């Protein structure tokens, strides 16, 4: 390993990784596992400090939330990678068609080279280290650009990663949008971006200039359908949990609810009871995260004010005594009934604790509402009528689905996680993630008994006879 100081300019770091990736293409299993174990040790040793840094970034964000939403998910991912990398990196033999026999063929799985990872602020450790670990398992070098909105955790992440890794293996580049743009313009072998759809477009454009393939893990408006067969009392707590985890700042949080007409009061009551059971008080409750920045807090308040002004019924679900102080940015959850289609909260990803509730008469009306918007990152369905469930599954396209709960498909390592259309492209987790960062190189091994010369010119009667014979087989 070369010694490359992590404080080199971004381009020099890239060049060092690029050279290293070309000098060692065959990355042995032992080195891959060693890198994964260094990441695991880093979480074990520095997890508490990192979780406190995330807390400092948000204002209020429980280290226990970081434990479950960042570290638990990361440990599950690392365990899966440690268990399967040996098998996943092995070549795959493939059957050879009769007209090429007796040649044989296989697919060789090789690292791509240098992978860039750009992360968001909402789960700043899981969404940087998760893709990085997967890319390392696939034998790549990795550069991470974490979010500038989480400066404490980004700085600590850089420090501890640079202690554990050579900069030409894994390094961190910090900075805002300008740095991020420069980062996205590097000629990576793959660029993995998690963030908003708007910035995703810029990342895709910058990467296209280098023909760098991208994975875009974006956002959007994920619907939650409550079926007529649903027991709303038991569904409400799952919806409230999915919506209010990290105060709605979760890419796959239910963005809005589609509810059978006439059950609004039942839902309102059940949701309020669920919030009270999850967060008996909201103001000052360390379990209830702050909105990450003043700008995002103001954006969410503006969405609510616009909804009120346009005549929607806004129900703030207050629990405990005091109203949360605006300075803490702990925002009271709100249901918005009958929102007009033109409202910002019906056209932009909400990414906060506001839940519009749209009533529908027939299931196909709910499906039409989903089709009127770009394809969502996640879809949730609650109910017991399996025919209605399968109808929704067959007539909607989304990045992923959880039935009778929220969020959980992201935690299943054997399910590919990603978006579709405006919610992103490319998926990771499990072997899908490993292959995202792998060149699957086809190799054909010709036999010395090969008869390829039968196809060579000059073309004549012998050629026609052979083609005639082959046509019968194909
Ligand atoms: P964002 O798009 O504002 O920023 C994400 C990252 O992009 C940051 O590191 C930022 O510095 C960088 N960036 C900014 N300008 C850039 C540019 N011109 N070129 C390259 N990079 C640039 O997103 P955010 O506010 O940090 O995160 C919230 C969004 O992320 C939401 O839309 C959410 O749905 C989405 N998200 C998606 C997933 C997923 O897995 N699909 C997970 C978490 C968050």
XYZ file of C-alpha atoms and ligand atoms in Angstrom:
518
model
C 0.000 0.000 0.000
C 1.246 3.476 -0.814
C 1.015 6.164 1.812
C -1.298 8.852 0.471
C -2.085 11.682 2.879
C -5.867 12.246 3.054
C -5.381 16.031 2.942
C -4.236 15.917 -0.688
C -6.412 17.786 -3.196
C -9.418 15.828 -4.406
C -7.958 15.158 -7.841
C -4.698 13.844 -6.337
C -6.686 11.495 -4.085
C -8.585 10.263 -7.103
C -5.361 9.755 -9.068
C -3.833 7.771 -6.196
C -6.913 5.549 -6.001
C -6.980 5.182 -9.754
C -3.328 4.072 -9.888
C -3.846 1.680 -6.985
C -6.966 0.183 -8.568
C -5.118 -0.500 -11.803
C -2.032 -1.862 -10.005
C -4.105 -4.408 -8.075
C -7.065 -5.653 -10.035
C -7.161 -9.099 -8.445
C -8.140 -8.134 -4.906
C -7.932 -11.230 -2.681
C -10.773 -12.246 -0.403
C -8.604 -11.802 2.689
C -7.977 -8.126 1.880
C -11.655 -7.503 1.136
C -12.653 -9.084 4.460
C -9.951 -7.157 6.282
C -11.396 -3.905 4.924
C -14.906 -4.901 6.007
C -13.614 -5.824 9.447
C -11.893 -2.449 9.751
C -15.245 -0.799 9.032
C -16.945 -2.983 11.617
C -14.280 -2.149 14.205
C -14.690 1.523 13.434
C -18.400 1.331 14.237
C -17.688 -0.652 17.402
C -15.018 1.745 18.650
C -16.316 5.107 17.425
C -20.060 4.386 17.153
C -20.981 6.298 20.296
C -18.938 9.356 19.306
C -20.335 9.265 15.777
C -23.910 9.040 17.102
C -23.230 12.059 19.336
C -21.857 13.932 16.349
C -25.086 13.177 14.439
C -27.012 14.472 17.445
C -25.004 17.692 17.310
C -25.756 17.974 13.589
C -29.518 17.736 14.093
C -29.961 19.490 17.429
C -32.211 16.715 18.707
C -31.581 13.235 17.362
C -31.330 10.353 19.763
C -28.098 8.339 19.574
C -30.405 5.309 19.911
C -32.084 6.277 16.648
C -28.647 6.389 15.033
C -27.928 3.008 16.661
C -30.933 1.379 15.000
C -31.255 3.329 11.749
C -27.561 3.695 10.908
C -25.491 1.129 12.822
C -27.943 -1.779 13.038
C -28.546 -1.579 9.292
C -24.805 -1.268 8.664
C -23.962 -4.236 10.867
C -26.564 -6.348 9.045
C -25.071 -5.289 5.717
C -21.502 -5.957 6.867
C -22.489 -9.390 8.207
C -24.068 -10.264 4.888
C -21.025 -9.054 2.936
C -18.601 -10.911 5.226
C -20.596 -14.099 4.812
C -21.093 -14.020 1.050
C -18.242 -12.076 -0.563
C -16.151 -15.243 -1.051
C -18.943 -16.912 -3.003
C -20.030 -13.782 -4.869
C -16.553 -13.013 -6.204
C -16.048 -16.480 -7.722
C -16.360 -16.868 -11.508
C -19.626 -18.313 -12.855
C -19.493 -21.074 -15.496
C -22.144 -20.694 -18.155
C -23.521 -23.233 -20.628
C -22.033 -23.001 -24.108
C -24.377 -23.259 -27.127
C -23.841 -26.146 -29.478
C -22.498 -24.002 -32.359
C -19.603 -22.814 -30.160
C -18.734 -26.170 -28.616
C -16.328 -27.543 -27.550
C -15.367 -24.084 -26.279
C -16.232 -23.304 -22.682
C -17.219 -20.019 -21.082
C -17.444 -18.294 -17.748
C -18.145 -14.887 -16.249
C -15.302 -13.387 -14.265
C -16.322 -10.977 -11.494
C -13.848 -8.116 -11.163
C -13.758 -4.816 -9.280
C -14.745 -1.774 -11.338
C -11.884 0.331 -9.944
C -12.641 3.639 -8.178
C -16.138 4.243 -6.842
C -17.417 7.656 -5.713
C -20.117 7.788 -3.028
C -22.083 11.006 -2.440
C -24.256 10.885 0.679
C -27.229 12.798 2.125
C -27.662 14.101 5.678
C -30.685 12.130 6.911
C -28.879 8.873 7.821
C -25.390 10.200 7.274
C -23.499 7.066 8.363
C -25.624 4.290 6.886
C -25.960 5.990 3.517
C -22.243 6.648 3.083
C -20.685 3.602 4.760
C -23.278 1.135 3.372
C -22.502 1.735 -0.304
C -18.799 2.129 0.554
C -18.704 -1.265 2.324
C -20.450 -2.915 -0.623
C -18.014 -1.367 -3.089
C -15.040 -2.443 -0.917
C -16.395 -6.000 -0.742
C -16.483 -5.988 -4.539
C -12.769 -5.072 -4.461
C -12.985 -1.367 -5.313
C -11.323 1.769 -3.994
C -13.800 4.288 -2.586
C -14.025 8.049 -2.161
C -16.881 9.370 0.001
C -18.405 12.875 -0.139
C -20.720 13.190 2.883
C -23.302 15.942 3.288
C -22.325 19.454 4.327
C -25.548 19.627 6.398
C -24.058 17.172 8.915
C -20.660 18.822 9.494
C -19.909 17.234 12.891
C -20.481 13.648 11.820
C -18.880 14.216 8.393
C -15.696 15.553 10.026
C -15.521 12.728 12.570
C -16.238 10.148 9.889
C -13.317 11.525 7.858
C -10.989 11.421 10.881
C -11.762 7.864 11.906
C -11.792 6.506 8.349
C -8.437 8.093 7.620
C -7.028 6.446 10.744
C -8.214 3.024 9.624
C -7.607 3.161 5.873
C -4.972 4.293 3.462
C -6.312 7.167 1.418
C -5.854 5.150 -1.754
C -8.232 2.514 -0.310
C -10.974 4.647 1.210
C -11.021 8.395 1.812
C -13.414 11.224 2.541
C -13.721 14.576 0.772
C -15.720 17.213 2.622
C -17.493 20.297 1.318
C -20.673 21.865 -0.038
C -22.313 21.969 -3.452
C -19.223 23.291 -5.298
C -17.029 20.523 -3.932
C -19.819 18.033 -4.620
C -20.042 19.138 -8.247
C -16.276 18.834 -8.674
C -16.465 15.406 -7.015
C -19.243 14.257 -9.364
C -17.121 15.418 -12.305
C -14.255 13.045 -11.490
C -13.940 10.157 -13.958
C -14.975 7.466 -11.487
C -15.566 3.902 -12.620
C -18.926 4.199 -10.854
C -20.657 7.028 -9.014
C -23.164 6.152 -6.322
C -25.407 9.049 -5.296
C -28.025 9.206 -2.559
C -30.005 12.441 -2.348
C -32.768 14.458 -3.931
C -34.131 13.962 -7.434
C -33.177 17.551 -8.360
C -29.512 17.070 -7.419
C -29.588 13.557 -8.892
C -30.201 15.135 -12.321
C -27.072 17.278 -11.888
C -25.038 14.280 -10.788
C -26.189 12.258 -13.801
C -25.257 15.148 -16.112
C -21.791 15.556 -14.575
C -21.141 11.812 -14.704
C -22.340 11.580 -18.307
C -19.489 13.830 -19.424
C -17.085 11.039 -18.375
C -19.437 8.201 -19.346
C -19.326 7.254 -15.676
C -22.145 4.849 -14.828
C -24.253 5.962 -11.886
C -26.529 4.587 -9.253
C -29.055 7.222 -8.206
C -30.856 6.591 -4.920
C -33.352 9.464 -4.949
C -36.523 10.540 -3.212
C -40.122 11.185 -4.111
C -43.646 10.819 -2.838
C -44.245 7.317 -1.463
C -47.951 6.506 -1.112
C -49.514 4.516 1.687
C -52.773 2.842 0.681
C -55.218 1.919 3.393
C -57.519 -0.715 1.955
C -61.202 -0.982 2.831
C -60.306 -4.263 4.592
C -57.785 -2.549 6.895
C -57.976 -2.502 10.679
C -56.969 1.149 10.975
C -56.422 0.885 14.720
C -53.502 -1.495 14.298
C -52.176 0.026 11.052
C -51.961 3.576 12.419
C -49.006 2.943 14.712
C -46.996 1.417 11.868
C -47.802 4.371 9.632
C -47.004 6.854 12.408
C -43.724 5.083 13.145
C -42.707 5.047 9.462
C -43.676 8.683 9.064
C -42.177 10.042 12.282
C -38.928 8.091 12.427
C -36.321 10.847 12.195
C -39.299 13.274 12.048
C -40.251 12.198 8.539
C -36.756 12.762 7.176
C -36.543 9.281 5.692
C -36.456 8.689 1.952
C -38.978 5.845 2.159
C -41.266 7.441 4.756
C -44.923 7.300 3.701
C -45.369 10.679 2.025
C -49.180 10.641 1.881
C -52.064 8.338 2.773
C -54.864 7.134 0.494
C -57.863 6.375 2.692
C -61.335 4.938 1.936
C -63.823 7.819 2.016
C -65.781 8.073 5.261
C -63.006 6.739 7.505
C -61.252 10.089 8.057
C -62.351 10.519 11.693
C -61.310 6.945 12.513
C -57.881 7.508 10.971
C -57.410 10.881 12.677
C -58.166 9.370 16.068
C -56.013 6.273 15.545
C -53.076 8.330 14.255
C -53.268 10.714 17.228
C -53.324 7.738 19.624
C -50.338 6.209 17.828
C -48.330 9.431 18.071
C -49.149 9.702 21.778
C -47.974 6.149 22.356
C -44.707 6.629 20.415
C -43.988 10.135 21.738
C -45.959 10.843 24.948
C -44.474 14.325 24.774
C -43.039 15.855 21.655
C -41.355 19.038 22.840
C -37.960 18.249 24.296
C -38.375 14.501 23.735
C -34.923 13.208 22.734
C -36.565 10.380 20.727
C -38.250 12.857 18.391
C -35.694 14.281 15.980
C -35.355 17.912 14.989
C -35.762 19.088 11.446
C -32.182 19.248 10.251
C -31.902 22.927 9.354
C -33.736 26.251 9.626
C -34.223 26.219 5.850
C -35.961 22.823 5.904
C -38.020 23.852 8.966
C -39.183 27.005 7.177
C -39.923 24.981 4.008
C -42.199 22.618 5.953
C -43.969 25.446 7.802
C -44.561 27.187 4.471
C -46.138 23.992 3.086
C -48.542 23.894 6.038
C -49.407 27.599 5.804
C -50.157 27.257 2.106
C -52.402 24.229 2.781
C -54.322 26.149 5.460
C -54.646 29.201 3.241
C -56.065 27.070 0.418
C -58.737 25.600 2.692
C -57.314 22.172 3.565
C -58.104 20.895 7.057
C -54.837 20.799 9.011
C -54.788 18.804 12.265
C -51.657 19.255 14.352
C -51.137 16.222 16.559
C -49.784 17.670 19.769
C -48.807 15.421 22.668
C -47.513 16.378 26.114
C -47.735 19.796 27.634
C -45.636 22.323 25.813
C -45.543 23.298 22.166
C -42.082 22.553 20.766
C -39.899 25.645 20.681
C -39.245 26.729 17.116
C -35.563 27.049 18.004
C -35.352 23.278 18.630
C -36.831 22.658 15.153
C -38.857 19.778 16.664
C -41.908 20.046 14.471
C -45.372 18.983 15.609
C -46.740 16.215 13.324
C -49.661 17.313 11.178
C -52.366 15.565 9.176
C -53.700 17.464 6.178
C -57.148 16.352 5.009
C -58.435 17.040 1.490
C -55.362 18.880 0.223
C -55.843 20.576 -3.143
C -53.799 18.982 -5.949
C -51.916 22.250 -6.654
C -50.399 22.484 -3.166
C -46.631 22.209 -2.722
C -47.145 19.355 -0.311
C -48.933 17.426 -3.043
C -46.241 18.079 -5.633
C -42.940 17.976 -3.753
C -41.448 15.325 -1.525
C -42.436 16.392 2.007
C -39.495 14.953 3.976
C -40.934 16.013 7.327
C -43.771 15.146 9.750
C -46.676 16.304 7.563
C -49.046 13.598 6.316
C -51.628 14.511 3.662
C -54.687 12.247 3.717
C -56.520 11.786 0.418
C -59.876 10.054 0.408
C -60.842 7.636 -2.370
C -64.095 5.896 -3.240
C -62.804 3.009 -5.383
C -59.411 1.338 -5.276
C -58.755 2.225 -8.917
C -59.138 5.900 -8.001
C -56.277 5.470 -5.518
C -54.192 3.726 -8.167
C -54.925 6.536 -10.643
C -53.654 9.074 -8.078
C -50.394 7.141 -7.832
C -50.086 6.964 -11.622
C -50.589 10.713 -11.940
C -47.237 11.282 -10.186
C -43.717 10.047 -10.988
C -43.010 6.485 -9.923
C -42.444 6.359 -6.163
C -39.473 5.023 -4.212
C -41.728 2.982 -1.904
C -45.356 1.952 -1.682
C -47.213 0.715 1.382
C -50.449 -1.211 1.491
C -52.451 -2.035 4.603
C -55.347 -4.490 4.727
C -56.392 -8.127 4.818
C -58.052 -8.534 1.393
C -55.390 -10.402 -0.561
C -57.210 -9.919 -3.877
C -57.134 -6.138 -3.406
C -53.492 -6.366 -2.309
C -52.475 -8.312 -5.412
C -54.433 -5.901 -7.610
C -52.354 -3.018 -6.219
C -49.094 -4.961 -6.555
C -49.915 -5.834 -10.170
C -51.075 -2.375 -11.217
C -48.425 -0.134 -9.656
C -44.669 0.206 -10.166
C -42.485 1.482 -7.329
C -38.909 1.102 -6.091
C -40.064 -1.293 -3.349
C -43.075 -2.340 -1.304
C -43.849 -3.291 2.261
C -47.269 -4.799 2.918
C -48.897 -4.223 6.301
C -45.958 -2.237 7.624
C -43.682 0.593 6.581
C -39.943 0.900 5.801
C -39.015 -2.731 6.418
C -38.198 -3.842 2.871
C -35.046 -1.703 3.162
C -33.803 -3.908 6.006
C -34.027 -7.172 4.043
C -30.594 -7.867 2.580
C -31.942 -10.237 -0.057
C -34.216 -7.577 -1.508
C -32.601 -5.116 -3.937
C -33.108 -1.562 -2.694
C -33.482 1.303 -5.148
C -35.862 3.534 -7.040
C -37.470 3.576 -10.446
C -37.931 6.533 -12.788
C -37.674 9.797 -10.853
C -37.021 7.954 -7.591
C -33.740 6.677 -8.979
C -32.052 3.947 -10.923
C -29.906 1.009 -9.935
C -30.268 -0.899 -6.698
C -28.028 -2.238 -3.963
C -28.054 -4.526 -0.890
C -27.090 -8.195 -0.991
C -25.674 -9.687 -4.171
C -27.443 -6.997 -6.229
C -25.245 -4.399 -4.509
C -22.104 -6.480 -4.969
C -22.843 -6.758 -8.696
C -23.539 -3.022 -8.923
C -19.836 -2.479 -8.217
C -18.578 -5.444 -10.234
C -17.530 -5.867 -13.842
C -19.059 -9.136 -14.969
C -16.486 -9.976 -17.622
C -17.509 -12.651 -20.110
C -14.674 -15.017 -21.034
C -14.819 -17.596 -23.844
C -12.103 -20.274 -23.818
C -11.687 -21.682 -27.312
C -10.861 -25.368 -27.635
C -8.101 -26.642 -29.858
C -10.770 -28.840 -31.462
C -12.752 -25.808 -32.481
C -14.365 -25.742 -35.887
C -14.720 -21.980 -36.252
C -12.933 -22.105 -39.616
C -16.117 -23.648 -41.054
C -17.558 -20.149 -40.954
C -14.594 -18.409 -42.592
C -14.698 -17.077 -46.164
C -14.459 -17.800 -48.973
C -18.181 -18.589 -48.650
C -19.354 -21.405 -50.876
C -21.335 -24.641 -50.900
C -19.642 -26.018 -47.774
C -20.688 -22.859 -45.888
C -24.295 -23.158 -47.151
C -24.497 -26.804 -46.061
C -23.279 -25.970 -42.554
C -25.651 -23.008 -42.193
C -28.498 -25.246 -43.394
C -27.657 -27.823 -40.720
C -27.318 -25.198 -37.989
C -30.648 -23.594 -38.859
C -32.347 -26.842 -37.809
C -30.862 -26.548 -34.321
C -31.594 -22.902 -33.692
P -29.335 16.617 -1.630
O -29.618 16.113 -2.993
O -29.604 18.036 -1.325
O -27.792 16.374 -1.264
C -27.181 15.097 -1.317
C -25.700 15.255 -1.558
O -25.520 15.849 -2.831
C -24.959 16.122 -0.560
O -23.762 15.471 -0.171
C -24.652 17.372 -1.367
O -23.441 17.998 -0.986
C -24.498 16.804 -2.755
N -24.656 17.787 -3.840
C -25.225 19.014 -3.796
N -25.123 19.611 -5.007
C -24.474 18.741 -5.820
C -24.063 18.763 -7.192
N -24.310 19.818 -7.968
N -23.421 17.687 -7.684
C -23.170 16.605 -6.914
N -23.542 16.520 -5.616
C -24.200 17.565 -5.075
O -30.124 15.637 -0.659
P -30.259 15.746 0.908
O -31.077 16.953 1.227
O -28.940 15.572 1.555
O -31.098 14.427 1.244
C -32.490 14.374 1.168
C -32.933 13.752 -0.134
O -32.288 12.502 -0.313
C -34.406 13.438 -0.149
O -34.914 13.719 -1.421
C -34.457 11.943 0.118
O -35.604 11.297 -0.355
C -33.240 11.487 -0.592
N -32.761 10.225 -0.033
C -32.856 9.106 -0.792
C -32.461 7.891 -0.255
C -32.552 6.622 -1.048
O -31.972 5.629 -0.622
N -33.240 6.592 -2.170
C -31.954 7.831 1.040
C -31.875 9.000 1.775
C -32.279 10.199 1.229
